[in-house]
mmCIF file with all atom_site columns, C-alpha atoms and ligand atoms in Angstrom:
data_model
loop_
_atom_site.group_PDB
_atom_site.id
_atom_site.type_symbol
_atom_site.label_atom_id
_atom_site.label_alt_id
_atom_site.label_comp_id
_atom_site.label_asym_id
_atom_site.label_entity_id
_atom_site.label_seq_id
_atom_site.pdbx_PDB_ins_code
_atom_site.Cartn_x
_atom_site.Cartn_y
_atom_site.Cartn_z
_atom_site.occupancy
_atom_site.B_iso_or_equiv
_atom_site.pdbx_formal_charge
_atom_site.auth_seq_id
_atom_site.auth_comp_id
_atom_site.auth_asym_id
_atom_site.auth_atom_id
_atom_site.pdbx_PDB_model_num
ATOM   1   C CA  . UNK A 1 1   ? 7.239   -1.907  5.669   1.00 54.00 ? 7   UNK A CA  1
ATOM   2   C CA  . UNK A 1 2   ? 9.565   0.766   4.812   1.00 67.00 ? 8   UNK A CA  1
ATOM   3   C CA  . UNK A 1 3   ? 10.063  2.041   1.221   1.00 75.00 ? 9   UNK A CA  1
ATOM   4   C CA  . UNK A 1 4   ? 12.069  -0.344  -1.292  1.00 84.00 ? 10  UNK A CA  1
ATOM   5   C CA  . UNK A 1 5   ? 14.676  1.240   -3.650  1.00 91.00 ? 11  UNK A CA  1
ATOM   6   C CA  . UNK A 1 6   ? 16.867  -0.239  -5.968  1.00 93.00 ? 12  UNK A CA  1
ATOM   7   C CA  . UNK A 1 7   ? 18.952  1.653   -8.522  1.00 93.00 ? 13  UNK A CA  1
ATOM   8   C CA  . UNK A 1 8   ? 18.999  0.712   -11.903 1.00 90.00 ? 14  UNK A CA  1
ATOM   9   C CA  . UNK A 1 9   ? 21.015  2.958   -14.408 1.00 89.00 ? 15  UNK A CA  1
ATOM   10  C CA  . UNK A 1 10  ? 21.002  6.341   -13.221 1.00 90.00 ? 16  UNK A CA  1
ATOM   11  C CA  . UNK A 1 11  ? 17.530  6.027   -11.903 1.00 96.00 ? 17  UNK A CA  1
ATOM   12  C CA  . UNK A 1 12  ? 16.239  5.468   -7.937  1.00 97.00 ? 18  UNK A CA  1
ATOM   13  C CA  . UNK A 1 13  ? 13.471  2.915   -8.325  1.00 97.00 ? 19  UNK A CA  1
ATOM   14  C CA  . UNK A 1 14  ? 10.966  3.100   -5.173  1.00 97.00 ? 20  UNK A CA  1
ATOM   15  C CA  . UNK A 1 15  ? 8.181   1.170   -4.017  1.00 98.00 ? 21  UNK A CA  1
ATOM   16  C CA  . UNK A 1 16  ? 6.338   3.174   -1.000  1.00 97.00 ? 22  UNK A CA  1
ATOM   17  C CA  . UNK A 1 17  ? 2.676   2.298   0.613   1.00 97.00 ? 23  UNK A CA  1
ATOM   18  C CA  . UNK A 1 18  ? 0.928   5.701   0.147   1.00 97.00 ? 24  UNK A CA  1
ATOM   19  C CA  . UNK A 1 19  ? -1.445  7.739   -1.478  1.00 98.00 ? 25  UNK A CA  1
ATOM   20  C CA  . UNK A 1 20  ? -0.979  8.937   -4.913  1.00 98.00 ? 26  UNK A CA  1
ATOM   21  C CA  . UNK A 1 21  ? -2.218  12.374  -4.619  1.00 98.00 ? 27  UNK A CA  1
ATOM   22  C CA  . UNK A 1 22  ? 0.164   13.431  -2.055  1.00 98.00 ? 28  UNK A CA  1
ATOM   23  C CA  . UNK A 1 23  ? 3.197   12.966  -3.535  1.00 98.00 ? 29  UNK A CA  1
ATOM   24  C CA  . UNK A 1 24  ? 5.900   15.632  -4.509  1.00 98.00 ? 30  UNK A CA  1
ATOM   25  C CA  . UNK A 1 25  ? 7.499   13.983  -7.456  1.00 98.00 ? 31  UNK A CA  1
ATOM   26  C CA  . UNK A 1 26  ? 6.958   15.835  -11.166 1.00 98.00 ? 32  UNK A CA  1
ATOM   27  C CA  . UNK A 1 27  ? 4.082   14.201  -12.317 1.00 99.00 ? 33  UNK A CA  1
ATOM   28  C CA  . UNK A 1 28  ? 1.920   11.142  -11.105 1.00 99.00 ? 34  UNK A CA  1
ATOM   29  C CA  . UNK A 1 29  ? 0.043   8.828   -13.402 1.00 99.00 ? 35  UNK A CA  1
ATOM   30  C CA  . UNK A 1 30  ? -3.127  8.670   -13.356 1.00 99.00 ? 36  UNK A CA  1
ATOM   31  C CA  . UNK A 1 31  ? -4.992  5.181   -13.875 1.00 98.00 ? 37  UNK A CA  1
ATOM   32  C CA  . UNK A 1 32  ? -7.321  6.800   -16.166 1.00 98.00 ? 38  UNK A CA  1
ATOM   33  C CA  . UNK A 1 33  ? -10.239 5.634   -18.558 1.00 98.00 ? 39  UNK A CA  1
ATOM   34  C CA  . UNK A 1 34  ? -10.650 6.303   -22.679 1.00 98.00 ? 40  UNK A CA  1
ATOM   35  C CA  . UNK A 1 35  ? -13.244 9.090   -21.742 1.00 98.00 ? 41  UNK A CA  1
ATOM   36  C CA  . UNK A 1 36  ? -10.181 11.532  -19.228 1.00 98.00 ? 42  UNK A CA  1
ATOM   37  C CA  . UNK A 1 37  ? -13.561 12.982  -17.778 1.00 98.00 ? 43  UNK A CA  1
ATOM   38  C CA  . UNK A 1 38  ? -12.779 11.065  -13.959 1.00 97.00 ? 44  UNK A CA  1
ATOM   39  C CA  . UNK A 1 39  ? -14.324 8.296   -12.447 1.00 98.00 ? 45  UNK A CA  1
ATOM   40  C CA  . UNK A 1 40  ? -13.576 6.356   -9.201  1.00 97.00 ? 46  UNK A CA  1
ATOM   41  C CA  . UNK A 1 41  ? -10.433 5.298   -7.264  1.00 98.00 ? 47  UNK A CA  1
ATOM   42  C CA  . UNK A 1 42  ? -7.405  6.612   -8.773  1.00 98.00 ? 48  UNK A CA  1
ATOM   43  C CA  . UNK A 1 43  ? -9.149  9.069   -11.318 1.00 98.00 ? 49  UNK A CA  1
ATOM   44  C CA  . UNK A 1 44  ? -11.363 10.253  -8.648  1.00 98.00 ? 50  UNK A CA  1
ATOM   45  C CA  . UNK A 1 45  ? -8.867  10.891  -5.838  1.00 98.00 ? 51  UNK A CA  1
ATOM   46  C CA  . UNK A 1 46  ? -6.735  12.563  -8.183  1.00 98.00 ? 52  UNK A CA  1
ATOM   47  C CA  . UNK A 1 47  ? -9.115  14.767  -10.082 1.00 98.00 ? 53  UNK A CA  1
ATOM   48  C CA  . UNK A 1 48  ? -10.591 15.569  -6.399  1.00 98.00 ? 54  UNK A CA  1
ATOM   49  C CA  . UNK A 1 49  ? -7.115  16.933  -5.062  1.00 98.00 ? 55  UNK A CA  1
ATOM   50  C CA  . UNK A 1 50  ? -6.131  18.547  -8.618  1.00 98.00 ? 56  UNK A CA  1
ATOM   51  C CA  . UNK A 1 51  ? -9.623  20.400  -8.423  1.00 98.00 ? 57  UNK A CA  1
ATOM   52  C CA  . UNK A 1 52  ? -12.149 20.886  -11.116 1.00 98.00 ? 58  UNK A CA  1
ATOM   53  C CA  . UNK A 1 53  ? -9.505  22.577  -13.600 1.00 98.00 ? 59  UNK A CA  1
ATOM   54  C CA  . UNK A 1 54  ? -8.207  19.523  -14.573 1.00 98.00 ? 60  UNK A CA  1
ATOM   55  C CA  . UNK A 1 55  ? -11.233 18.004  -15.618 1.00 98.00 ? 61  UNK A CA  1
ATOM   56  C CA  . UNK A 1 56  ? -11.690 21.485  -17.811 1.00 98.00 ? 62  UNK A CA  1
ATOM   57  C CA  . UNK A 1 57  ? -8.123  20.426  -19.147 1.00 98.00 ? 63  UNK A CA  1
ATOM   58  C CA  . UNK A 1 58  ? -9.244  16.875  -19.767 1.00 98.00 ? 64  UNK A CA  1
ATOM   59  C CA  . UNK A 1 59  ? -12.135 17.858  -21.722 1.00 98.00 ? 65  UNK A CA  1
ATOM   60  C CA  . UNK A 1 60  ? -10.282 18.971  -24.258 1.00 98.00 ? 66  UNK A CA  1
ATOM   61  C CA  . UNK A 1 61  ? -8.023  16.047  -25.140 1.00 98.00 ? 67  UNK A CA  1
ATOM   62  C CA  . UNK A 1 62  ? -10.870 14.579  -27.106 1.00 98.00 ? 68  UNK A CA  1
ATOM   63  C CA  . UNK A 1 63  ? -10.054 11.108  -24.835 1.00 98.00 ? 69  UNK A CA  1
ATOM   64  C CA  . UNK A 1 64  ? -7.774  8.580   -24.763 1.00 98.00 ? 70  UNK A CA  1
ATOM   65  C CA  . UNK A 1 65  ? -6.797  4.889   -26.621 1.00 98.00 ? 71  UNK A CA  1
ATOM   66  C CA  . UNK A 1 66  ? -6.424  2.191   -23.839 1.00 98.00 ? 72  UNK A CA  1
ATOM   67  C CA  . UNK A 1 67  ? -2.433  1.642   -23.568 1.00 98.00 ? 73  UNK A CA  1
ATOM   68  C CA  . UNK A 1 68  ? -1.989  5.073   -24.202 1.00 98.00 ? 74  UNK A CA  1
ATOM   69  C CA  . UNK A 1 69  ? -1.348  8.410   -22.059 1.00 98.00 ? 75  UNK A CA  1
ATOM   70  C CA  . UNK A 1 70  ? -2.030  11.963  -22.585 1.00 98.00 ? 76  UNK A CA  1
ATOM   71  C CA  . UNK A 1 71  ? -0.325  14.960  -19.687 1.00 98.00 ? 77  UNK A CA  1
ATOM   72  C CA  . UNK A 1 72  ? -2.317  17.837  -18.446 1.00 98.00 ? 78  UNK A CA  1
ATOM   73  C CA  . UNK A 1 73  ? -1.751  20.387  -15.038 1.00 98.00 ? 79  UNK A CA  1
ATOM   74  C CA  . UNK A 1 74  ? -1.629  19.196  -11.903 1.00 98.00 ? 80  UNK A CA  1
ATOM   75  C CA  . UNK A 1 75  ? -3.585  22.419  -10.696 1.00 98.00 ? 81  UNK A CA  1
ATOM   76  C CA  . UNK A 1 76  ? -3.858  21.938  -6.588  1.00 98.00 ? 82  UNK A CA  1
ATOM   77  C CA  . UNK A 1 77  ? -1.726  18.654  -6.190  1.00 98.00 ? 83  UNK A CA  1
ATOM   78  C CA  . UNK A 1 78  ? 1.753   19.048  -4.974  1.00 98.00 ? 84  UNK A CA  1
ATOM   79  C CA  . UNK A 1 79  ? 2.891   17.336  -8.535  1.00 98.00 ? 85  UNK A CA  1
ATOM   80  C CA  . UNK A 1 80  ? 3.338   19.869  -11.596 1.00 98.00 ? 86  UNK A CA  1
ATOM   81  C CA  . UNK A 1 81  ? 1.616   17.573  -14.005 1.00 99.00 ? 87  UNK A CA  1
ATOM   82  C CA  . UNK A 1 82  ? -0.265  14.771  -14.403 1.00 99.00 ? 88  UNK A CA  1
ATOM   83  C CA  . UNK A 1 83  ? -0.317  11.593  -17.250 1.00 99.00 ? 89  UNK A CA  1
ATOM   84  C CA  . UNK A 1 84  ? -3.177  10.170  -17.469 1.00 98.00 ? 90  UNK A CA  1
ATOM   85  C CA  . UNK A 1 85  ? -2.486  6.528   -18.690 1.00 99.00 ? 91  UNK A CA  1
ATOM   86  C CA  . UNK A 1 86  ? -5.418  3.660   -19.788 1.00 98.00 ? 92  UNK A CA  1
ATOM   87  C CA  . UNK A 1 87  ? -4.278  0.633   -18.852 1.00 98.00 ? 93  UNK A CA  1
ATOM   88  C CA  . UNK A 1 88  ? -6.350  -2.102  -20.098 1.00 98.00 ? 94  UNK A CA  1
ATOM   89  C CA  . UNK A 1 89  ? -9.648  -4.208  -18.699 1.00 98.00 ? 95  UNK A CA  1
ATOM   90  C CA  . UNK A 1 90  ? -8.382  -7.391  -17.972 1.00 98.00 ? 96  UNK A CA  1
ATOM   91  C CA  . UNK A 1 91  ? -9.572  -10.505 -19.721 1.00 97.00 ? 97  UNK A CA  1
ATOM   92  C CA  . UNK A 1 92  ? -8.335  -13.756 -18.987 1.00 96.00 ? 98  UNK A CA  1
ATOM   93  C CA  . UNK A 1 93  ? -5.840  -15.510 -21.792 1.00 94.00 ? 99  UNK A CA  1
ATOM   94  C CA  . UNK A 1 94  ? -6.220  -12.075 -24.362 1.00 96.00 ? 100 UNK A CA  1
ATOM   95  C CA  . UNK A 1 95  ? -2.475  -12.071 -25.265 1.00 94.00 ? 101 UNK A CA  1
ATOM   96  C CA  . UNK A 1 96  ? -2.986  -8.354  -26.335 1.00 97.00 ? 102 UNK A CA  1
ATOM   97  C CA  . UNK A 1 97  ? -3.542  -7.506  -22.596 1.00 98.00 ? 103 UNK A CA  1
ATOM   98  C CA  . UNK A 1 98  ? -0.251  -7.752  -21.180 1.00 98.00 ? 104 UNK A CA  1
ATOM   99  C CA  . UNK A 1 99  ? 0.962   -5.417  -23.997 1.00 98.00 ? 105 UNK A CA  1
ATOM   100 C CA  . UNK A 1 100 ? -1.555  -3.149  -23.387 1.00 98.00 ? 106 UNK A CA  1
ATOM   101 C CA  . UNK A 1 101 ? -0.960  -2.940  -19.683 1.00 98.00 ? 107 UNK A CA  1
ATOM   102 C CA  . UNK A 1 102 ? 3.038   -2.452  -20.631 1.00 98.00 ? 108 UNK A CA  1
ATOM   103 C CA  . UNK A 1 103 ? 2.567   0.282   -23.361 1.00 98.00 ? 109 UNK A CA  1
ATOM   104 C CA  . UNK A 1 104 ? 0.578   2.297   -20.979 1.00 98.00 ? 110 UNK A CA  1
ATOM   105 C CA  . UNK A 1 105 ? 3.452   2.635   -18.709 1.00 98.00 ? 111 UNK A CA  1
ATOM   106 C CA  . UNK A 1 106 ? 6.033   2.945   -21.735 1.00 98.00 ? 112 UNK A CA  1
ATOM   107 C CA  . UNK A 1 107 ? 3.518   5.700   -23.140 1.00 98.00 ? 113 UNK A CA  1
ATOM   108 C CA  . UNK A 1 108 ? 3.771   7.281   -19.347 1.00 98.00 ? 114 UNK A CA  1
ATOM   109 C CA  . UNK A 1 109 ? 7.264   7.257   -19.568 1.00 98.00 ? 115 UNK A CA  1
ATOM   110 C CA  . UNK A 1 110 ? 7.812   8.694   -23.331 1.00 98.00 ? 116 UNK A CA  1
ATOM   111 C CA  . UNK A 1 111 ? 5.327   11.697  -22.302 1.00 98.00 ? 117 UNK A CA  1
ATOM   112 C CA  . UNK A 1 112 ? 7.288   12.492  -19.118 1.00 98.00 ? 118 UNK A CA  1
ATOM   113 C CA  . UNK A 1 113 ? 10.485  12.255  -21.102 1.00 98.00 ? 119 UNK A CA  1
ATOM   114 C CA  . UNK A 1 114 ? 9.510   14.125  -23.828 1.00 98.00 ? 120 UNK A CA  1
ATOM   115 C CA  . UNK A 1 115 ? 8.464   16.723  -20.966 1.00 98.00 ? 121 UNK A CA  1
ATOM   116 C CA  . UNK A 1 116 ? 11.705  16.925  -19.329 1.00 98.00 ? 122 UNK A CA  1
ATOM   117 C CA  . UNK A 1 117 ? 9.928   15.434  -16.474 1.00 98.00 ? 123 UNK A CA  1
ATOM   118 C CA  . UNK A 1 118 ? 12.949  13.911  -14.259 1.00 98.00 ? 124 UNK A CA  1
ATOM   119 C CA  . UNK A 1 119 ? 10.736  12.366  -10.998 1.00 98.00 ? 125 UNK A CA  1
ATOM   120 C CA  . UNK A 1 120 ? 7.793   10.347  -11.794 1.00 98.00 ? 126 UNK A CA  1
ATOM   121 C CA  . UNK A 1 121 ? 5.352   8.311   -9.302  1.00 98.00 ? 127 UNK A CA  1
ATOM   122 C CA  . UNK A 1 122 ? 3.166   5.552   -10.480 1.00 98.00 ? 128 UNK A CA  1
ATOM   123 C CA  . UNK A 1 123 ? -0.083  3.545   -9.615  1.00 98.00 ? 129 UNK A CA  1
ATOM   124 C CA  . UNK A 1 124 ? -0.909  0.271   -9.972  1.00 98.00 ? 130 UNK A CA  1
ATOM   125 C CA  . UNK A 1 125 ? -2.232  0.586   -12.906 1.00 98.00 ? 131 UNK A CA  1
ATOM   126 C CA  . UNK A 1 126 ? -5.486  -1.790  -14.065 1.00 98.00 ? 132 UNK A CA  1
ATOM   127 C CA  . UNK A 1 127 ? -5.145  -3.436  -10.743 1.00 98.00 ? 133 UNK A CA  1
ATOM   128 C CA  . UNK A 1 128 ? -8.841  -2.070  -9.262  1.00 98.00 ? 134 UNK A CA  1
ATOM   129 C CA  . UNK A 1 129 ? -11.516 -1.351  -11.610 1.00 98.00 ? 135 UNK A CA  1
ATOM   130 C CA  . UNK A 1 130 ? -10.194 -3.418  -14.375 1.00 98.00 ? 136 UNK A CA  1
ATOM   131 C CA  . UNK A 1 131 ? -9.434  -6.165  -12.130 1.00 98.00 ? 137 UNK A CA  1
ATOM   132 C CA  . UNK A 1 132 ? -5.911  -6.854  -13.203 1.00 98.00 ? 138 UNK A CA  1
ATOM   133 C CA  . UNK A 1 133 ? -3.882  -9.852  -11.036 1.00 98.00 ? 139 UNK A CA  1
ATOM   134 C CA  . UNK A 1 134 ? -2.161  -8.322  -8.652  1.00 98.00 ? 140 UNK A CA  1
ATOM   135 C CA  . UNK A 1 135 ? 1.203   -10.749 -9.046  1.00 98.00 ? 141 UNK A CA  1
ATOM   136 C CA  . UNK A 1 136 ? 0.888   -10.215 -12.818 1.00 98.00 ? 142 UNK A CA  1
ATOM   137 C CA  . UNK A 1 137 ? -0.133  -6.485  -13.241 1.00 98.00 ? 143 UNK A CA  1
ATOM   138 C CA  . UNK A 1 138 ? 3.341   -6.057  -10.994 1.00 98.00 ? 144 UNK A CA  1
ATOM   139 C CA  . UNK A 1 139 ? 5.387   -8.181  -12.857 1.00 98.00 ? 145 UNK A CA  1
ATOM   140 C CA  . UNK A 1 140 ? 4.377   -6.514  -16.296 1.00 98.00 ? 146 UNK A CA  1
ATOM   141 C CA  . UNK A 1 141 ? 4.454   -2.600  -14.446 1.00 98.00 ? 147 UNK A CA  1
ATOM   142 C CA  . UNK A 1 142 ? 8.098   -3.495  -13.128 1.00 98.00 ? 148 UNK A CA  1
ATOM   143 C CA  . UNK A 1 143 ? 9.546   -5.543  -16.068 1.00 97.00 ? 149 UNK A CA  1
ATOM   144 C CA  . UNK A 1 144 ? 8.665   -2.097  -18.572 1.00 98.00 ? 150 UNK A CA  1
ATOM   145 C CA  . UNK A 1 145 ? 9.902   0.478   -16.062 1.00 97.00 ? 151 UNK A CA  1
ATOM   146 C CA  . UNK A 1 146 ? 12.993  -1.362  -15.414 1.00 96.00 ? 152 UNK A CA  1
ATOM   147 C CA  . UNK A 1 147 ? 13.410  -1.826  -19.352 1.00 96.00 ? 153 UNK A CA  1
ATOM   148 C CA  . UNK A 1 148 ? 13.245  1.917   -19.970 1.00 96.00 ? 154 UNK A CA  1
ATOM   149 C CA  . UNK A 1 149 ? 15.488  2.857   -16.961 1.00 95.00 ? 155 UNK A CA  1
ATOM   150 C CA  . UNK A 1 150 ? 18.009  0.548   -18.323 1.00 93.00 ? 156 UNK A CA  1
ATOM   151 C CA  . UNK A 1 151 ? 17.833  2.083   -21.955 1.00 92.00 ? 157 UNK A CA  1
ATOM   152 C CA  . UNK A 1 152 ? 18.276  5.632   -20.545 1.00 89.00 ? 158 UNK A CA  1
ATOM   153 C CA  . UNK A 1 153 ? 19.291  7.461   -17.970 1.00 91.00 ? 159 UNK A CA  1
ATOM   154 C CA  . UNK A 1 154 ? 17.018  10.629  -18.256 1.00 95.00 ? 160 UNK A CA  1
ATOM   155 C CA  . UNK A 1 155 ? 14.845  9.797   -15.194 1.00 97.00 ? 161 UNK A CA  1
ATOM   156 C CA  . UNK A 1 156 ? 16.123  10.545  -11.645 1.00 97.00 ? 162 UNK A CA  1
ATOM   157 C CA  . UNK A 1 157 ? 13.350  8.991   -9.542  1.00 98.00 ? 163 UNK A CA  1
ATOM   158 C CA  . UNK A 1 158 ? 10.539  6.047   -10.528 1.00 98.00 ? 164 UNK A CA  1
ATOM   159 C CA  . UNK A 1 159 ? 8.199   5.886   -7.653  1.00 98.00 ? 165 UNK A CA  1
ATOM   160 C CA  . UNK A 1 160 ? 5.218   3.219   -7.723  1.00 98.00 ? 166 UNK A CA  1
ATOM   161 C CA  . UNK A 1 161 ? 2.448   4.452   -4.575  1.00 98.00 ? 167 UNK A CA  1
ATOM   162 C CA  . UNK A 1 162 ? 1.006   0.966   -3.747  1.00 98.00 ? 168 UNK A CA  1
ATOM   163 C CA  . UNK A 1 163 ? -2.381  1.660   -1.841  1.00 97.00 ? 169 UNK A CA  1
ATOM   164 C CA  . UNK A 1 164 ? -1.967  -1.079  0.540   1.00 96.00 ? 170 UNK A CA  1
ATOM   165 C CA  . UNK A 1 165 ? 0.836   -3.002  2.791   1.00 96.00 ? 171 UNK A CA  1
ATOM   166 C CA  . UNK A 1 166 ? -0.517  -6.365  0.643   1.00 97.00 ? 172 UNK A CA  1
ATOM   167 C CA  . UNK A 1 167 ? 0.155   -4.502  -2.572  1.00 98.00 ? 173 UNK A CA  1
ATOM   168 C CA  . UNK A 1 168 ? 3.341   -3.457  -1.583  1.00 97.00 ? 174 UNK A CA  1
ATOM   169 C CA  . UNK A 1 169 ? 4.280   -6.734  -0.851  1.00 97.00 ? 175 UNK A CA  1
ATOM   170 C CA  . UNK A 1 170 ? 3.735   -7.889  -4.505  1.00 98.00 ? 176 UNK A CA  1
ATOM   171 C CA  . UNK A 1 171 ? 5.429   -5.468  -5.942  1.00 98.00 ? 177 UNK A CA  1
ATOM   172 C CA  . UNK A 1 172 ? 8.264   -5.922  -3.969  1.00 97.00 ? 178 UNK A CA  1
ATOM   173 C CA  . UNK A 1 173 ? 8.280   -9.451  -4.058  1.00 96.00 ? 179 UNK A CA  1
ATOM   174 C CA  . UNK A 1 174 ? 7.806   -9.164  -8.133  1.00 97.00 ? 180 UNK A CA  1
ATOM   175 C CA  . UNK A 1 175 ? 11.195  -6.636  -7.908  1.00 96.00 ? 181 UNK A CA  1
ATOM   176 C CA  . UNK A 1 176 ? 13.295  -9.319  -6.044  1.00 94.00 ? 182 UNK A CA  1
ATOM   177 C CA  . UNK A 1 177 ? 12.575  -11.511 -8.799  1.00 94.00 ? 183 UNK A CA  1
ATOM   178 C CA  . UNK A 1 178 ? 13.349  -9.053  -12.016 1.00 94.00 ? 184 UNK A CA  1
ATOM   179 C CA  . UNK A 1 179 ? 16.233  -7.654  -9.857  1.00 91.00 ? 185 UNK A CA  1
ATOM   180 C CA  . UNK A 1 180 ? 17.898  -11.315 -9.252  1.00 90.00 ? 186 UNK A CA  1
ATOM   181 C CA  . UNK A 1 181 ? 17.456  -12.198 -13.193 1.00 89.00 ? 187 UNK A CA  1
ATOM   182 C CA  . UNK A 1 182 ? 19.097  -8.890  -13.980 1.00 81.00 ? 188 UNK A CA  1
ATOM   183 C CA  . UNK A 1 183 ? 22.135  -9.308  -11.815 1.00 77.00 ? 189 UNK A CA  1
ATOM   184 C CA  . UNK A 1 184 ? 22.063  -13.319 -13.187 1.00 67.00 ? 190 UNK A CA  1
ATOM   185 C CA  . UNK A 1 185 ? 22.624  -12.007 -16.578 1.00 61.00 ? 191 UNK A CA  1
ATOM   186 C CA  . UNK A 1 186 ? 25.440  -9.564  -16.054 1.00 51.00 ? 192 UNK A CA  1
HETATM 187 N N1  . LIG B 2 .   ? -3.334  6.205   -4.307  1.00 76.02 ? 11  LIG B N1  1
HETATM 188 C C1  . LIG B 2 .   ? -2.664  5.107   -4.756  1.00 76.02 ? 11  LIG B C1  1
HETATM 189 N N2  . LIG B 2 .   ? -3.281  3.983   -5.195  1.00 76.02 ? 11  LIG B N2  1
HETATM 190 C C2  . LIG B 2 .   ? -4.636  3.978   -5.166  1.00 76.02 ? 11  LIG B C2  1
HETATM 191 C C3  . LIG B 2 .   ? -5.406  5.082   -4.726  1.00 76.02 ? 11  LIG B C3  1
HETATM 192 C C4  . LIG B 2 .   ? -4.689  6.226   -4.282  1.00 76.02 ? 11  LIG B C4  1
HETATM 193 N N3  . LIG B 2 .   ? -5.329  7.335   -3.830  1.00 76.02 ? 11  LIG B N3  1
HETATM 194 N N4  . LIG B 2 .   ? -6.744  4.754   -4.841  1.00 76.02 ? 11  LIG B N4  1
HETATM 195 C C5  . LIG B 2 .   ? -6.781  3.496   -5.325  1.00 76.02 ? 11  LIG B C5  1
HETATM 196 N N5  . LIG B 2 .   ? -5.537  3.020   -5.517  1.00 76.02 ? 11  LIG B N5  1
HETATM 197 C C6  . LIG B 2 .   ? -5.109  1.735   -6.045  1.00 76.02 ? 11  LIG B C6  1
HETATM 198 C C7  . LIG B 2 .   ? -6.102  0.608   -6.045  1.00 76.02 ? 11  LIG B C7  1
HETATM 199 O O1  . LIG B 2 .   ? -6.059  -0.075  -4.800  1.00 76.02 ? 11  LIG B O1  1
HETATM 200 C C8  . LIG B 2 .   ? -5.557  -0.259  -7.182  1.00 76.02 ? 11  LIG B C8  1
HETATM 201 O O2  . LIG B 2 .   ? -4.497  -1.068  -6.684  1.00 76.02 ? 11  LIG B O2  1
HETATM 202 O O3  . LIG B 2 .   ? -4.815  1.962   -7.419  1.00 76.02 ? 11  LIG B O3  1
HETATM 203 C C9  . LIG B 2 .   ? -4.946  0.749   -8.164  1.00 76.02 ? 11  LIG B C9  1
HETATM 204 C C10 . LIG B 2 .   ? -5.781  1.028   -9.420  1.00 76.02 ? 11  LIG B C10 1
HETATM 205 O O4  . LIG B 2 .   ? -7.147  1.018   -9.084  1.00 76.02 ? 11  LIG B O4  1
HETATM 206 P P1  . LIG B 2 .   ? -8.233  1.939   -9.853  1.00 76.02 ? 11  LIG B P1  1
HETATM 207 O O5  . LIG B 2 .   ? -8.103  3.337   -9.384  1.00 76.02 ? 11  LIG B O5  1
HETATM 208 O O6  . LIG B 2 .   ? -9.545  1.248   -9.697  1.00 76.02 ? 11  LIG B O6  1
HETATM 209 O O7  . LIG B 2 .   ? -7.774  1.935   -11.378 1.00 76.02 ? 11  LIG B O7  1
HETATM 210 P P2  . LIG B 2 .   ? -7.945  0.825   -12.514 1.00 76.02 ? 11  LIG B P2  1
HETATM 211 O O8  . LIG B 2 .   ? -8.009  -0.552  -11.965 1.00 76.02 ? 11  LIG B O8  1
HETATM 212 O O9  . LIG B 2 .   ? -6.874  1.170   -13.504 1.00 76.02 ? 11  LIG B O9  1
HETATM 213 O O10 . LIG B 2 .   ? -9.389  1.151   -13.128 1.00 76.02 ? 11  LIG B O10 1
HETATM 214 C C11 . LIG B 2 .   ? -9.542  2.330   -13.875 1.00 76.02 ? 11  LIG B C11 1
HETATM 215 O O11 . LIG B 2 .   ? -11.450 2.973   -12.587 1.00 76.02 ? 11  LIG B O11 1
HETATM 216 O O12 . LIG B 2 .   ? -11.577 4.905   -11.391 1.00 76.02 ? 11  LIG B O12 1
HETATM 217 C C12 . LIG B 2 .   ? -11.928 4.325   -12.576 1.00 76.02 ? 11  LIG B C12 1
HETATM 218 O O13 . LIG B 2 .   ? -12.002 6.148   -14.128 1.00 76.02 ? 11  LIG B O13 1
HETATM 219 C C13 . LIG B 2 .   ? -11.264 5.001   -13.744 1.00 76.02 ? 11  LIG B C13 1
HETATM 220 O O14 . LIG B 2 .   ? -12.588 3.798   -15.333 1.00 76.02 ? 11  LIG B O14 1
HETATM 221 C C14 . LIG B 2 .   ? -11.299 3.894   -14.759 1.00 76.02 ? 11  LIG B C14 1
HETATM 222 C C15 . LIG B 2 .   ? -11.021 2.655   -13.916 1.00 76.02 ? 11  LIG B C15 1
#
C-alpha cells in the first residue's frame, strides 16, 4: 500500500510502511523507556543507527516519566534530533492509560514545537513491548496528533512509520474514521 496523507490545518498528515531510522524528517520519536539508556525494537534500532553518542546524551537526562518526552541529537541518523517519548505499559481497563499513551505524543509534539522542529515522524508508540492494542493505540496516536494539528499550524509534515503492511492498515483504517467524524462536524 502506498503512503496515506490527509491534510489537516496547515499540516500533511502521512501514514507510510517503513523503518523509523531512515527517515529524513526533523526529528523521529523514539518509543523510549523511563531509564533513555536503549533497549529493544524501536530504542534499539534507533540508538544503533544514531551511534553510541546518543546514549552518552541520554545519560545525562537523569530519565524520563512515562507520558512524557525529553529531545537529544540525532548523531548518525539522517534526522537532526530525536524525542524520546514513554508511552505507557498497557493494562487492561486502567483509565489512566489512554491518557498516558496521548500525553506522550502531545509531550512529542510540545518539544518539537518548542524546537522549531517543522517535520516530525512517529512510531507506534506502546504498540510492541508494552503490548498496546493495535486498533486502540491508533485511534488514541491519531485522535491527539490530529487535535494539535488542528489547534496550530506550526507543523509542516506529521509522519507515523508503521513497521508492517498490517499496522499500516490500522492506522489507516483508524484515520478514515477520525477523518469522516471531522468532516461530519463541519
Ligand atoms: N521502525 C518503525 N517501527 C518499528 C521499528 C522500526 N525500526 N521497530 C519496531 N517497530 C514497531 C513495532 O512493530 C511496534 O509496532 O514499533 C512499535 C513499538 O514497538 P517497541 O519498539 O517494542 O516499543 P514499545 O511497545 O513502545 O515498547 C517500549 O521496548 O524497546 C523497548 O526500550 C524500549 O522498554 C522500551 C519498550
Amino acid at each position: 500500500m502506498n503512503a496515506i496523507r490527509v491534510r489537516i490545518n496547515q499540516t500533511s498528515l502521512e501514514l507510510i510502511e517503513g523503518d523509523i531510522t531512515r527517515q529524513d524528517t526533523d526529528a523521529i520519536v523514539n518509543a523510549a523507556n523511563s531509564s533513555l539508556l536503549g533497549g529493544g525494537g524501536v530504542d534499539g534500532a534507533i540508538h544503533r543507527a544514531a551511534g553510541p553518542q546518543l546514549l552518552e546524551e541520554t545519560r545525562t537526562l537523569g530519565g524520563c516519566q512515562t507520558g512524557d518526552a525529553k529531545i537529544t541529537g540525532g548523531y548518525n541518523l539522517k534526522a537532526r534530533y530525536v524525542i524520546h517519548a514513554v508511552g505507557p505499559v498497557y493494562v487492561p481497563d486502567d483509565p489512566h492509560i489512554p491518557e498516558m499513551l496521548a500525553s506522550a505524543y502531545r509531550r512529542s509534539l510540545e518539544i518539537a514545537h518548542q524546537t522549531g522542529i517543522r517535520t516530525i515522524a512517529f512510531p507506534a508508540i506502546s504498540t510492541g513491548a508494552y503490548g498496546y492494542p493495535l486498533p486502540e493505540a491508533a485511534d488514541i496516536a491519531l485522535t491527539t496528533v490530529c487535535n494539535v494539528m488542528a489547534e496550530n499550524s506550526h507543523f509542516e509534515q506529521v509522519r507515523f512509520v508503521l513497521f508492517d503492511e498490517s499496522i499500516l492498515q490500522i492506522f489507516n483504517s483508524a484515520l478514515q474514521q477520525i477523518v469522516q467524524s471531522r468532516s461530519h462536524r463541519t
